[in-house]
Amino acid sequence: MFELDVRSRQPIYEQLVEKMKEMIIREIWKPHEQLPSVRMMAKQLTINPNTIQKAYRELEHQGFIYSIPGKGNFVSPQAKPASQEKIEGIRHDIVRLVAEAFFLGVTKEEVLQWIEQAEQGERGGEIDDSLDERNENI
């Protein structure tokens, strides 16, 4: 399925939300497809079922999944107008984060390198964080 980094500073449920959103956005999980049960996913990932439930609640709140009581959780169909709103939200977040990075001394070349890393990951390649020399100093 996917792996979570238990040593990361990012909470497990946030990592889980990101991985699941990626699978939904890339349409690995199709609209209306049933997601694994909380119990099954907890067993596969060897994490607490409450963590899975928290991630599912967050995904439902963000509109990526919906639940049917007694049936389970399912992938929400992504409406085009909602997608445009999401794109605008992402653009806003990127502008804010890039401005913050510049404030912290990150160069334009480094930001462009990050974009290339993200693009490489989108094309199915592994995102190589080792190219970022700043990761070693964090």
Tab-separated table of N, CA, C and O in Angstrom:
chain	number	residue	atom	x	y	z
A	1	MET	N	0.856	-1.194	0.000
A	1	MET	CA	0.000	0.000	0.000
A	1	MET	C	0.894	1.247	0.000
A	1	MET	O	1.133	1.825	-1.030
A	2	PHE	N	1.403	1.642	1.145
A	2	PHE	CA	2.361	2.731	1.260
A	2	PHE	C	3.030	2.641	2.612
A	2	PHE	O	2.593	1.900	3.479
A	3	GLU	N	4.117	3.384	2.768
A	3	GLU	CA	4.867	3.349	4.017
A	3	GLU	C	4.780	4.692	4.721
A	3	GLU	O	4.731	5.743	4.079
A	4	LEU	N	4.795	4.631	6.035
A	4	LEU	CA	4.785	5.829	6.865
A	4	LEU	C	6.094	5.886	7.635
A	4	LEU	O	6.646	4.851	8.008
A	5	ASP	N	6.594	7.084	7.858
A	5	ASP	CA	7.857	7.270	8.569
A	5	ASP	C	7.568	7.551	10.035
A	5	ASP	O	7.195	8.671	10.392
A	6	VAL	N	7.732	6.537	10.879
A	6	VAL	CA	7.426	6.693	12.300
A	6	VAL	C	8.435	7.590	13.005
A	6	VAL	O	8.168	8.068	14.104
A	7	ARG	N	9.582	7.845	12.371
A	7	ARG	CA	10.593	8.720	12.978
A	7	ARG	C	10.419	10.182	12.571
A	7	ARG	O	11.099	11.048	13.085
A	8	SER	N	9.505	10.437	11.658
A	8	SER	CA	9.277	11.799	11.177
A	8	SER	C	8.655	12.661	12.268
A	8	SER	O	7.951	12.167	13.150
A	9	ARG	N	8.914	13.948	12.183
A	9	ARG	CA	8.276	14.898	13.111
A	9	ARG	C	6.811	15.106	12.757
A	9	ARG	O	6.035	15.571	13.578
A	10	GLN	N	6.457	14.778	11.515
A	10	GLN	CA	5.072	14.930	11.072
A	10	GLN	C	4.236	13.809	11.682
A	10	GLN	O	4.610	12.640	11.602
A	11	PRO	N	3.111	14.142	12.302
A	11	PRO	CA	2.275	13.108	12.908
A	11	PRO	C	1.869	12.035	11.899
A	11	PRO	O	1.677	12.317	10.713
A	12	ILE	N	1.718	10.810	12.398
A	12	ILE	CA	1.370	9.671	11.547
A	12	ILE	C	0.071	9.918	10.783
A	12	ILE	O	-0.020	9.646	9.591
A	13	TYR	N	-0.946	10.477	11.463
A	13	TYR	CA	-2.231	10.665	10.775
A	13	TYR	C	-2.089	11.659	9.630
A	13	TYR	O	-2.743	11.505	8.593
A	14	GLU	N	-1.219	12.677	9.785
A	14	GLU	CA	-1.008	13.642	8.692
A	14	GLU	C	-0.304	12.974	7.519
A	14	GLU	O	-0.635	13.247	6.363
A	15	GLN	N	0.677	12.118	7.806
A	15	GLN	CA	1.348	11.376	6.738
A	15	GLN	C	0.332	10.493	6.005
A	15	GLN	O	0.337	10.415	4.774
A	16	LEU	N	-0.523	9.857	6.783
A	16	LEU	CA	-1.547	8.984	6.218
A	16	LEU	C	-2.506	9.772	5.331
A	16	LEU	O	-2.822	9.354	4.205
A	17	VAL	N	-2.936	10.943	5.797
A	17	VAL	CA	-3.827	11.804	5.007
A	17	VAL	C	-3.146	12.173	3.691
A	17	VAL	O	-3.752	12.078	2.615
A	18	GLU	N	-1.879	12.572	3.737
A	18	GLU	CA	-1.157	12.957	2.518
A	18	GLU	C	-1.049	11.799	1.536
A	18	GLU	O	-1.284	11.967	0.337
A	19	LYS	N	-0.695	10.622	2.044
A	19	LYS	CA	-0.546	9.451	1.168
A	19	LYS	C	-1.885	9.072	0.539
A	19	LYS	O	-1.950	8.754	-0.651
A	20	MET	N	-2.935	9.118	1.326
A	20	MET	CA	-4.249	8.750	0.806
A	20	MET	C	-4.748	9.786	-0.199
A	20	MET	O	-5.341	9.428	-1.227
A	21	LYS	N	-4.523	11.066	0.069
A	21	LYS	CA	-4.913	12.104	-0.887
A	21	LYS	C	-4.172	11.900	-2.205
A	21	LYS	O	-4.763	12.044	-3.280
A	22	GLU	N	-2.901	11.554	-2.121
A	22	GLU	CA	-2.113	11.307	-3.330
A	22	GLU	C	-2.715	10.158	-4.135
A	22	GLU	O	-2.833	10.247	-5.361
A	23	MET	N	-3.115	9.093	-3.457
A	23	MET	CA	-3.707	7.950	-4.157
A	23	MET	C	-5.048	8.323	-4.790
A	23	MET	O	-5.391	7.824	-5.868
A	24	ILE	N	-5.802	9.199	-4.141
A	24	ILE	CA	-7.082	9.641	-4.683
A	24	ILE	C	-6.862	10.585	-5.863
A	24	ILE	O	-7.480	10.442	-6.924
A	25	ILE	N	-5.965	11.539	-5.704
A	25	ILE	CA	-5.696	12.514	-6.765
A	25	ILE	C	-5.155	11.830	-8.009
A	25	ILE	O	-5.533	12.160	-9.133
A	26	ARG	N	-4.266	10.865	-7.822
A	26	ARG	CA	-3.696	10.132	-8.966
A	26	ARG	C	-4.646	9.062	-9.490
A	26	ARG	O	-4.312	8.323	-10.412
A	27	GLU	N	-5.817	8.967	-8.869
A	27	GLU	CA	-6.864	8.027	-9.246
A	27	GLU	C	-6.418	6.570	-9.169
A	27	GLU	O	-6.859	5.725	-9.938
A	28	ILE	N	-5.531	6.291	-8.202
A	28	ILE	CA	-5.215	4.902	-7.889
A	28	ILE	C	-6.453	4.306	-7.229
A	28	ILE	O	-6.812	3.161	-7.475
A	29	TRP	N	-7.091	5.114	-6.379
A	29	TRP	CA	-8.407	4.781	-5.835
A	29	TRP	C	-9.418	5.577	-6.639
A	29	TRP	O	-9.346	6.801	-6.714
A	30	LYS	N	-10.342	4.917	-7.252
A	30	LYS	CA	-11.329	5.534	-8.149
A	30	LYS	C	-12.516	6.088	-7.358
A	30	LYS	O	-12.795	5.645	-6.246
A	31	PRO	N	-13.236	7.057	-7.958
A	31	PRO	CA	-14.440	7.584	-7.307
A	31	PRO	C	-15.417	6.464	-6.944
A	31	PRO	O	-15.613	5.523	-7.721
A	32	HIS	N	-15.969	6.565	-5.755
A	32	HIS	CA	-16.938	5.625	-5.184
A	32	HIS	C	-16.328	4.276	-4.802
A	32	HIS	O	-17.052	3.380	-4.388
A	33	GLU	N	-15.007	4.125	-4.952
A	33	GLU	CA	-14.360	2.889	-4.537
A	33	GLU	C	-14.297	2.834	-3.013
A	33	GLU	O	-13.992	3.833	-2.356
A	34	GLN	N	-14.564	1.671	-2.461
A	34	GLN	CA	-14.527	1.515	-1.011
A	34	GLN	C	-13.083	1.433	-0.539
A	34	GLN	O	-12.256	0.735	-1.127
A	35	LEU	N	-12.795	2.178	0.525
A	35	LEU	CA	-11.470	2.163	1.121
A	35	LEU	C	-11.356	0.985	2.079
A	35	LEU	O	-12.368	0.456	2.554
A	36	PRO	N	-10.127	0.581	2.384
A	36	PRO	CA	-9.969	-0.489	3.374
A	36	PRO	C	-10.588	-0.068	4.708
A	36	PRO	O	-10.591	1.107	5.059
A	37	SER	N	-11.099	-1.047	5.434
A	37	SER	CA	-11.688	-0.744	6.732
A	37	SER	C	-10.607	-0.215	7.678
A	37	SER	O	-9.412	-0.447	7.464
A	38	VAL	N	-11.053	0.501	8.698
A	38	VAL	CA	-10.125	1.044	9.692
A	38	VAL	C	-9.301	-0.097	10.281
A	38	VAL	O	-8.069	-0.006	10.387
A	39	ARG	N	-9.962	-1.168	10.640
A	39	ARG	CA	-9.275	-2.305	11.268
A	39	ARG	C	-8.252	-2.929	10.322
A	39	ARG	O	-7.118	-3.221	10.716
A	40	MET	N	-8.637	-3.123	9.058
A	40	MET	CA	-7.732	-3.738	8.095
A	40	MET	C	-6.509	-2.854	7.846
A	40	MET	O	-5.369	-3.332	7.828
A	41	MET	N	-6.747	-1.547	7.665
A	41	MET	CA	-5.630	-0.653	7.402
A	41	MET	C	-4.706	-0.566	8.620
A	41	MET	O	-3.485	-0.525	8.471
A	42	ALA	N	-5.287	-0.538	9.816
A	42	ALA	CA	-4.481	-0.484	11.034
A	42	ALA	C	-3.588	-1.720	11.131
A	42	ALA	O	-2.418	-1.627	11.504
A	43	LYS	N	-4.139	-2.862	10.757
A	43	LYS	CA	-3.365	-4.100	10.798
A	43	LYS	C	-2.250	-4.086	9.753
A	43	LYS	O	-1.118	-4.452	10.039
A	44	GLN	N	-2.567	-3.634	8.526
A	44	GLN	CA	-1.568	-3.596	7.451
A	44	GLN	C	-0.420	-2.644	7.780
A	44	GLN	O	0.733	-2.933	7.490
A	45	LEU	N	-0.761	-1.492	8.355
A	45	LEU	CA	0.259	-0.478	8.636
A	45	LEU	C	0.833	-0.589	10.045
A	45	LEU	O	1.727	0.163	10.399
A	46	THR	N	0.291	-1.492	10.832
A	46	THR	CA	0.671	-1.694	12.237
A	46	THR	C	0.660	-0.383	13.025
A	46	THR	O	1.646	-0.007	13.659
A	47	ILE	N	-0.464	0.317	12.927
A	47	ILE	CA	-0.667	1.529	13.723
A	47	ILE	C	-2.035	1.464	14.381
A	47	ILE	O	-2.885	0.657	14.005
A	48	ASN	N	-2.233	2.320	15.349
A	48	ASN	CA	-3.459	2.343	16.136
A	48	ASN	C	-4.678	2.649	15.248
A	48	ASN	O	-4.638	3.588	14.448
A	49	PRO	N	-5.763	1.888	15.390
A	49	PRO	CA	-6.979	2.154	14.602
A	49	PRO	C	-7.520	3.576	14.802
A	49	PRO	O	-8.109	4.143	13.877
A	50	ASN	N	-7.303	4.158	15.986
A	50	ASN	CA	-7.750	5.537	16.216
A	50	ASN	C	-7.034	6.510	15.285
A	50	ASN	O	-7.610	7.526	14.877
A	51	THR	N	-5.786	6.213	14.957
A	51	THR	CA	-5.019	7.059	14.029
A	51	THR	C	-5.636	6.985	12.636
A	51	THR	O	-5.776	8.006	11.958
A	52	ILE	N	-6.012	5.789	12.217
A	52	ILE	CA	-6.659	5.610	10.907
A	52	ILE	C	-7.985	6.367	10.892
A	52	ILE	O	-8.291	7.090	9.946
A	53	GLN	N	-8.760	6.218	11.967
A	53	GLN	CA	-10.063	6.881	12.044
A	53	GLN	C	-9.903	8.399	11.987
A	53	GLN	O	-10.688	9.083	11.322
A	54	LYS	N	-8.878	8.925	12.646
A	54	LYS	CA	-8.628	10.370	12.620
A	54	LYS	C	-8.294	10.830	11.198
A	54	LYS	O	-8.782	11.859	10.732
A	55	ALA	N	-7.484	10.046	10.493
A	55	ALA	CA	-7.146	10.375	9.102
A	55	ALA	C	-8.390	10.325	8.218
A	55	ALA	O	-8.606	11.205	7.376
A	56	TYR	N	-9.231	9.316	8.406
A	56	TYR	CA	-10.463	9.211	7.625
A	56	TYR	C	-11.379	10.414	7.889
A	56	TYR	O	-11.970	10.958	6.956
A	57	ARG	N	-11.478	10.812	9.152
A	57	ARG	CA	-12.314	11.990	9.475
A	57	ARG	C	-11.785	13.243	8.785
A	57	ARG	O	-12.563	14.043	8.243
A	58	GLU	N	-10.461	13.408	8.782
A	58	GLU	CA	-9.855	14.572	8.136
A	58	GLU	C	-10.098	14.539	6.627
A	58	GLU	O	-10.427	15.558	6.021
A	59	LEU	N	-9.940	13.383	6.015
A	59	LEU	CA	-10.191	13.251	4.573
A	59	LEU	C	-11.653	13.531	4.239
A	59	LEU	O	-11.954	14.145	3.210
A	60	GLU	N	-12.549	13.094	5.110
A	60	GLU	CA	-13.972	13.364	4.887
A	60	GLU	C	-14.247	14.859	5.027
A	60	GLU	O	-14.961	15.445	4.211
A	61	HIS	N	-13.644	15.484	6.019
A	61	HIS	CA	-13.811	16.924	6.227
A	61	HIS	C	-13.303	17.709	5.014
A	61	HIS	O	-13.887	18.716	4.625
A	62	GLN	N	-12.214	17.243	4.403
A	62	GLN	CA	-11.634	17.912	3.235
A	62	GLN	C	-12.357	17.556	1.934
A	62	GLN	O	-12.053	18.102	0.883
A	63	GLY	N	-13.303	16.622	2.005
A	63	GLY	CA	-14.090	16.282	0.825
A	63	GLY	C	-13.493	15.210	-0.068
A	63	GLY	O	-13.980	14.990	-1.177
A	64	PHE	N	-12.453	14.514	0.390
A	64	PHE	CA	-11.836	13.483	-0.435
A	64	PHE	C	-12.551	12.141	-0.326
A	64	PHE	O	-12.476	11.327	-1.241
A	65	ILE	N	-13.203	11.903	0.812
A	65	ILE	CA	-13.938	10.655	0.980
A	65	ILE	C	-15.296	10.954	1.605
A	65	ILE	O	-15.533	12.052	2.117
A	66	TYR	N	-16.187	9.971	1.549
A	66	TYR	CA	-17.466	10.061	2.253
A	66	TYR	C	-17.709	8.720	2.928
A	66	TYR	O	-17.131	7.699	2.528
A	67	SER	N	-18.507	8.753	3.977
A	67	SER	CA	-18.770	7.505	4.696
A	67	SER	C	-20.253	7.173	4.630
A	67	SER	O	-21.102	8.057	4.577
A	68	ILE	N	-20.529	5.890	4.615
A	68	ILE	CA	-21.894	5.383	4.693
A	68	ILE	C	-21.938	4.516	5.946
A	68	ILE	O	-21.231	3.499	6.010
A	69	PRO	N	-22.719	4.933	6.949
A	69	PRO	CA	-22.767	4.162	8.197
A	69	PRO	C	-23.099	2.689	7.938
A	69	PRO	O	-24.020	2.370	7.195
A	70	GLY	N	-22.296	1.838	8.529
A	70	GLY	CA	-22.498	0.406	8.386
A	70	GLY	C	-21.903	-0.189	7.122
A	70	GLY	O	-21.862	-1.403	6.956
A	71	LYS	N	-21.462	0.664	6.197
A	71	LYS	CA	-20.907	0.178	4.928
A	71	LYS	C	-19.409	0.448	4.823
A	71	LYS	O	-18.670	-0.358	4.297
A	72	GLY	N	-18.976	1.638	5.245
A	72	GLY	CA	-17.554	1.969	5.168
A	72	GLY	C	-17.310	3.345	4.593
A	72	GLY	O	-18.206	4.190	4.518
A	73	ASN	N	-16.068	3.548	4.178
A	73	ASN	CA	-15.628	4.819	3.609
A	73	ASN	C	-15.339	4.642	2.130
A	73	ASN	O	-14.793	3.607	1.711
A	74	PHE	N	-15.696	5.667	1.347
A	74	PHE	CA	-15.587	5.597	-0.097
A	74	PHE	C	-14.949	6.871	-0.637
A	74	PHE	O	-15.074	7.941	-0.039
A	75	VAL	N	-14.295	6.747	-1.799
A	75	VAL	CA	-13.665	7.889	-2.455
A	75	VAL	C	-14.747	8.789	-3.041
A	75	VAL	O	-15.632	8.313	-3.756
A	76	SER	N	-14.664	10.071	-2.731
A	76	SER	CA	-15.616	11.041	-3.289
A	76	SER	C	-15.262	11.336	-4.737
A	76	SER	O	-14.083	11.444	-5.075
A	77	PRO	N	-16.264	11.498	-5.577
A	77	PRO	CA	-15.964	11.959	-6.936
A	77	PRO	C	-15.492	13.404	-6.861
A	77	PRO	O	-16.023	14.189	-6.082
A	78	GLN	N	-14.488	13.734	-7.628
A	78	GLN	CA	-13.938	15.084	-7.596
A	78	GLN	C	-14.629	15.943	-8.655
A	78	GLN	O	-14.395	15.784	-9.839
A	79	ALA	N	-15.490	16.831	-8.184
A	79	ALA	CA	-16.197	17.733	-9.083
A	79	ALA	C	-15.219	18.755	-9.651
A	79	ALA	O	-14.343	19.241	-8.949
A	80	LYS	N	-15.392	19.100	-10.915
A	80	LYS	CA	-14.477	20.043	-11.563
A	80	LYS	C	-14.473	21.423	-10.897
A	80	LYS	O	-13.422	21.962	-10.668
A	81	PRO	N	-15.644	22.015	-10.570
A	81	PRO	CA	-15.585	23.323	-9.913
A	81	PRO	C	-14.858	23.276	-8.575
A	81	PRO	O	-14.102	24.171	-8.243
A	82	ALA	N	-15.062	22.194	-7.823
A	82	ALA	CA	-14.367	22.062	-6.543
A	82	ALA	C	-12.867	21.941	-6.774
A	82	ALA	O	-12.064	22.463	-6.015
A	83	SER	N	-12.496	21.236	-7.859
A	83	SER	CA	-11.081	21.095	-8.177
A	83	SER	C	-10.456	22.458	-8.461
A	83	SER	O	-9.328	22.721	-8.063
A	84	GLN	N	-11.195	23.327	-9.145
A	84	GLN	CA	-10.670	24.660	-9.440
A	84	GLN	C	-10.461	25.435	-8.149
A	84	GLN	O	-9.472	26.143	-8.009
A	85	GLU	N	-11.370	25.290	-7.204
A	85	GLU	CA	-11.204	25.937	-5.903
A	85	GLU	C	-9.984	25.390	-5.188
A	85	GLU	O	-9.230	26.150	-4.572
A	86	LYS	N	-9.770	24.086	-5.269
A	86	LYS	CA	-8.600	23.475	-4.639
A	86	LYS	C	-7.321	23.986	-5.273
A	86	LYS	O	-6.345	24.258	-4.580
A	87	ILE	N	-7.328	24.106	-6.600
A	87	ILE	CA	-6.152	24.614	-7.304
A	87	ILE	C	-5.833	26.030	-6.838
A	87	ILE	O	-4.677	26.365	-6.580
A	88	GLU	N	-6.845	26.863	-6.713
A	88	GLU	CA	-6.631	28.232	-6.247
A	88	GLU	C	-6.087	28.233	-4.815
A	88	GLU	O	-5.200	29.018	-4.484
A	89	GLY	N	-6.600	27.350	-3.973
A	89	GLY	CA	-6.096	27.248	-2.604
A	89	GLY	C	-4.635	26.814	-2.576
A	89	GLY	O	-3.829	27.337	-1.799
A	90	ILE	N	-4.291	25.866	-3.437
A	90	ILE	CA	-2.911	25.398	-3.527
A	90	ILE	C	-2.004	26.521	-4.012
A	90	ILE	O	-0.911	26.730	-3.490
A	91	ARG	N	-2.467	27.266	-5.025
A	91	ARG	CA	-1.668	28.392	-5.535
A	91	ARG	C	-1.392	29.389	-4.419
A	91	ARG	O	-0.264	29.843	-4.231
A	92	HIS	N	-2.421	29.688	-3.656
A	92	HIS	CA	-2.283	30.630	-2.541
A	92	HIS	C	-1.262	30.111	-1.519
A	92	HIS	O	-0.396	30.848	-1.051
A	93	ASP	N	-1.352	28.823	-1.200
A	93	ASP	CA	-0.423	28.224	-0.236
A	93	ASP	C	1.016	28.251	-0.756
A	93	ASP	O	1.947	28.534	-0.007
A	94	ILE	N	1.182	27.950	-2.045
A	94	ILE	CA	2.528	27.941	-2.628
A	94	ILE	C	3.142	29.334	-2.581
A	94	ILE	O	4.305	29.496	-2.190
A	95	VAL	N	2.375	30.344	-2.953
A	95	VAL	CA	2.888	31.724	-2.923
A	95	VAL	C	3.308	32.093	-1.509
A	95	VAL	O	4.385	32.663	-1.289
A	96	ARG	N	2.484	31.734	-0.538
A	96	ARG	CA	2.789	32.049	0.866
A	96	ARG	C	4.054	31.313	1.325
A	96	ARG	O	4.936	31.898	1.943
A	97	LEU	N	4.155	30.031	0.987
A	97	LEU	CA	5.314	29.240	1.407
A	97	LEU	C	6.604	29.684	0.722
A	97	LEU	O	7.670	29.720	1.350
A	98	VAL	N	6.524	30.034	-0.553
A	98	VAL	CA	7.710	30.506	-1.263
A	98	VAL	C	8.187	31.833	-0.674
A	98	VAL	O	9.385	32.041	-0.468
A	99	ALA	N	7.239	32.721	-0.359
A	99	ALA	CA	7.614	33.992	0.277
A	99	ALA	C	8.303	33.732	1.621
A	99	ALA	O	9.310	34.372	1.950
A	100	GLU	N	7.778	32.790	2.373
A	100	GLU	CA	8.387	32.443	3.661
A	100	GLU	C	9.785	31.849	3.454
A	100	GLU	O	10.713	32.162	4.196
A	101	ALA	N	9.934	31.002	2.435
A	101	ALA	CA	11.239	30.408	2.144
A	101	ALA	C	12.256	31.490	1.784
A	101	ALA	O	13.394	31.468	2.270
A	102	PHE	N	11.844	32.452	0.953
A	102	PHE	CA	12.743	33.553	0.603
A	102	PHE	C	13.144	34.340	1.845
A	102	PHE	O	14.300	34.713	2.015
A	103	PHE	N	12.197	34.569	2.729
A	103	PHE	CA	12.472	35.284	3.971
A	103	PHE	C	13.522	34.535	4.799
A	103	PHE	O	14.370	35.149	5.448
A	104	LEU	N	13.479	33.201	4.753
A	104	LEU	CA	14.415	32.379	5.522
A	104	LEU	C	15.758	32.184	4.819
A	104	LEU	O	16.640	31.501	5.340
A	105	GLY	N	15.905	32.788	3.630
A	105	GLY	CA	17.187	32.737	2.940
A	105	GLY	C	17.308	31.703	1.846
A	105	GLY	O	18.392	31.481	1.312
A	106	VAL	N	16.219	31.052	1.500
A	106	VAL	CA	16.237	30.081	0.412
A	106	VAL	C	16.351	30.851	-0.905
A	106	VAL	O	15.707	31.889	-1.085
A	107	THR	N	17.166	30.339	-1.818
A	107	THR	CA	17.342	31.018	-3.101
A	107	THR	C	16.283	30.570	-4.108
A	107	THR	O	15.655	29.518	-3.941
A	108	LYS	N	16.129	31.369	-5.157
A	108	LYS	CA	15.177	31.036	-6.222
A	108	LYS	C	15.563	29.713	-6.874
A	108	LYS	O	14.701	28.896	-7.192
A	109	GLU	N	16.863	29.480	-7.041
A	109	GLU	CA	17.338	28.247	-7.652
A	109	GLU	C	16.939	27.035	-6.810
A	109	GLU	O	16.559	25.995	-7.341
A	110	GLU	N	17.017	27.168	-5.487
A	110	GLU	CA	16.617	26.070	-4.613
A	110	GLU	C	15.111	25.788	-4.737
A	110	GLU	O	14.698	24.633	-4.791
A	111	VAL	N	14.319	26.848	-4.790
A	111	VAL	CA	12.874	26.673	-4.933
A	111	VAL	C	12.566	25.987	-6.263
A	111	VAL	O	11.744	25.061	-6.316
A	112	LEU	N	13.241	26.393	-7.327
A	112	LEU	CA	13.031	25.756	-8.625
A	112	LEU	C	13.461	24.292	-8.599
A	112	LEU	O	12.819	23.434	-9.214
A	113	GLN	N	14.516	23.991	-7.845
A	113	GLN	CA	14.958	22.610	-7.691
A	113	GLN	C	13.876	21.791	-6.983
A	113	GLN	O	13.608	20.653	-7.357
A	114	TRP	N	13.226	22.383	-5.988
A	114	TRP	CA	12.139	21.691	-5.279
A	114	TRP	C	10.981	21.398	-6.232
A	114	TRP	O	10.370	20.343	-6.164
A	115	ILE	N	10.698	22.357	-7.103
A	115	ILE	CA	9.618	22.159	-8.078
A	115	ILE	C	9.971	21.000	-9.001
A	115	ILE	O	9.122	20.157	-9.310
A	116	GLU	N	11.227	20.935	-9.425
A	116	GLU	CA	11.667	19.831	-10.278
A	116	GLU	C	11.567	18.500	-9.536
A	116	GLU	O	11.190	17.480	-10.124
A	117	GLN	N	11.883	18.482	-8.248
A	117	GLN	CA	11.747	17.263	-7.448
A	117	GLN	C	10.286	16.822	-7.394
A	117	GLN	O	9.980	15.637	-7.541
A	118	ALA	N	9.382	17.781	-7.190
A	118	ALA	CA	7.957	17.464	-7.135
A	118	ALA	C	7.481	16.931	-8.481
A	118	ALA	O	6.705	15.969	-8.543
A	119	GLU	N	7.957	17.534	-9.561
A	119	GLU	CA	7.573	17.094	-10.897
A	119	GLU	C	8.077	15.671	-11.152
A	119	GLU	O	7.360	14.840	-11.710
A	120	GLN	N	9.284	15.378	-10.708
A	120	GLN	CA	9.840	14.039	-10.852
A	120	GLN	C	8.965	13.029	-10.109
A	120	GLN	O	8.678	11.959	-10.628
A	121	GLY	N	8.523	13.388	-8.912
A	121	GLY	CA	7.651	12.502	-8.144
A	121	GLY	C	6.317	12.297	-8.827
A	121	GLY	O	5.761	11.199	-8.813
A	122	GLU	N	5.779	13.344	-9.450
A	122	GLU	CA	4.492	13.263	-10.148
A	122	GLU	C	4.578	12.330	-11.346
A	122	GLU	O	3.622	11.678	-11.706
A	123	ARG	N	5.740	12.264	-11.964
A	123	ARG	CA	5.924	11.397	-13.139
A	123	ARG	C	6.164	9.948	-12.753
A	123	ARG	O	6.484	9.128	-13.593
A	124	GLY	N	6.035	9.662	-11.463
A	124	GLY	CA	6.174	8.280	-11.029
A	124	GLY	C	7.540	7.957	-10.468
A	124	GLY	O	7.769	6.859	-9.992
A	125	GLY	N	8.447	8.918	-10.528
A	125	GLY	CA	9.771	8.691	-9.955
A	125	GLY	C	9.738	8.916	-8.457
A	125	GLY	O	8.780	9.430	-7.902
A	126	GLU	N	10.783	8.516	-7.815
A	126	GLU	CA	10.898	8.713	-6.370
A	126	GLU	C	11.388	10.134	-6.129
A	126	GLU	O	12.288	10.614	-6.811
A	127	ILE	N	10.767	10.825	-5.188
A	127	ILE	CA	11.197	12.179	-4.856
A	127	ILE	C	12.484	12.071	-4.057
A	127	ILE	O	12.544	11.417	-3.025
A	128	ASP	N	13.530	12.704	-4.551
A	128	ASP	CA	14.859	12.584	-3.954
A	128	ASP	C	15.122	13.766	-3.042
A	128	ASP	O	15.532	14.829	-3.490
A	129	ASP	N	14.889	13.562	-1.744
A	129	ASP	CA	15.148	14.624	-0.765
A	129	ASP	C	16.632	14.825	-0.528
A	129	ASP	O	17.033	15.819	0.054
A	130	SER	N	17.468	13.895	-0.966
A	130	SER	CA	18.906	14.022	-0.726
A	130	SER	C	19.502	15.185	-1.517
A	130	SER	O	20.579	15.662	-1.187
A	131	LEU	N	18.804	15.632	-2.561
A	131	LEU	CA	19.294	16.771	-3.335
A	131	LEU	C	19.218	18.060	-2.543
A	131	LEU	O	19.856	19.041	-2.882
A	132	ASP	N	18.448	18.065	-1.492
A	132	ASP	CA	18.251	19.269	-0.695
A	132	ASP	C	19.239	19.283	0.449
A	132	ASP	O	19.094	18.606	1.440
A	133	GLU	N	20.315	20.049	0.268
A	133	GLU	CA	21.357	20.092	1.298
A	133	GLU	C	20.840	20.694	2.606
A	133	GLU	O	21.402	20.458	3.657
A	134	ARG	N	19.744	21.462	2.558
A	134	ARG	CA	19.217	22.049	3.780
A	134	ARG	C	18.618	20.989	4.698
A	134	ARG	O	18.559	21.169	5.891
A	135	ASN	N	18.141	19.845	4.136
A	135	ASN	CA	17.572	18.777	4.961
A	135	ASN	C	18.573	18.254	5.979
A	135	ASN	O	18.221	17.810	7.044
A	136	GLU	N	19.858	18.290	5.612
A	136	GLU	CA	20.884	17.790	6.511
A	136	GLU	C	21.052	18.692	7.725
A	136	GLU	O	21.500	18.258	8.776
A	137	ASN	N	20.707	19.949	7.573
A	137	ASN	CA	20.893	20.910	8.662
A	137	ASN	C	19.678	21.059	9.555
A	137	ASN	O	19.722	21.781	10.526
A	138	ILE	N	18.593	20.403	9.195
A	138	ILE	CA	17.358	20.545	9.976
A	138	ILE	C	17.324	19.538	11.096
A	138	ILE	O	17.731	18.446	10.999
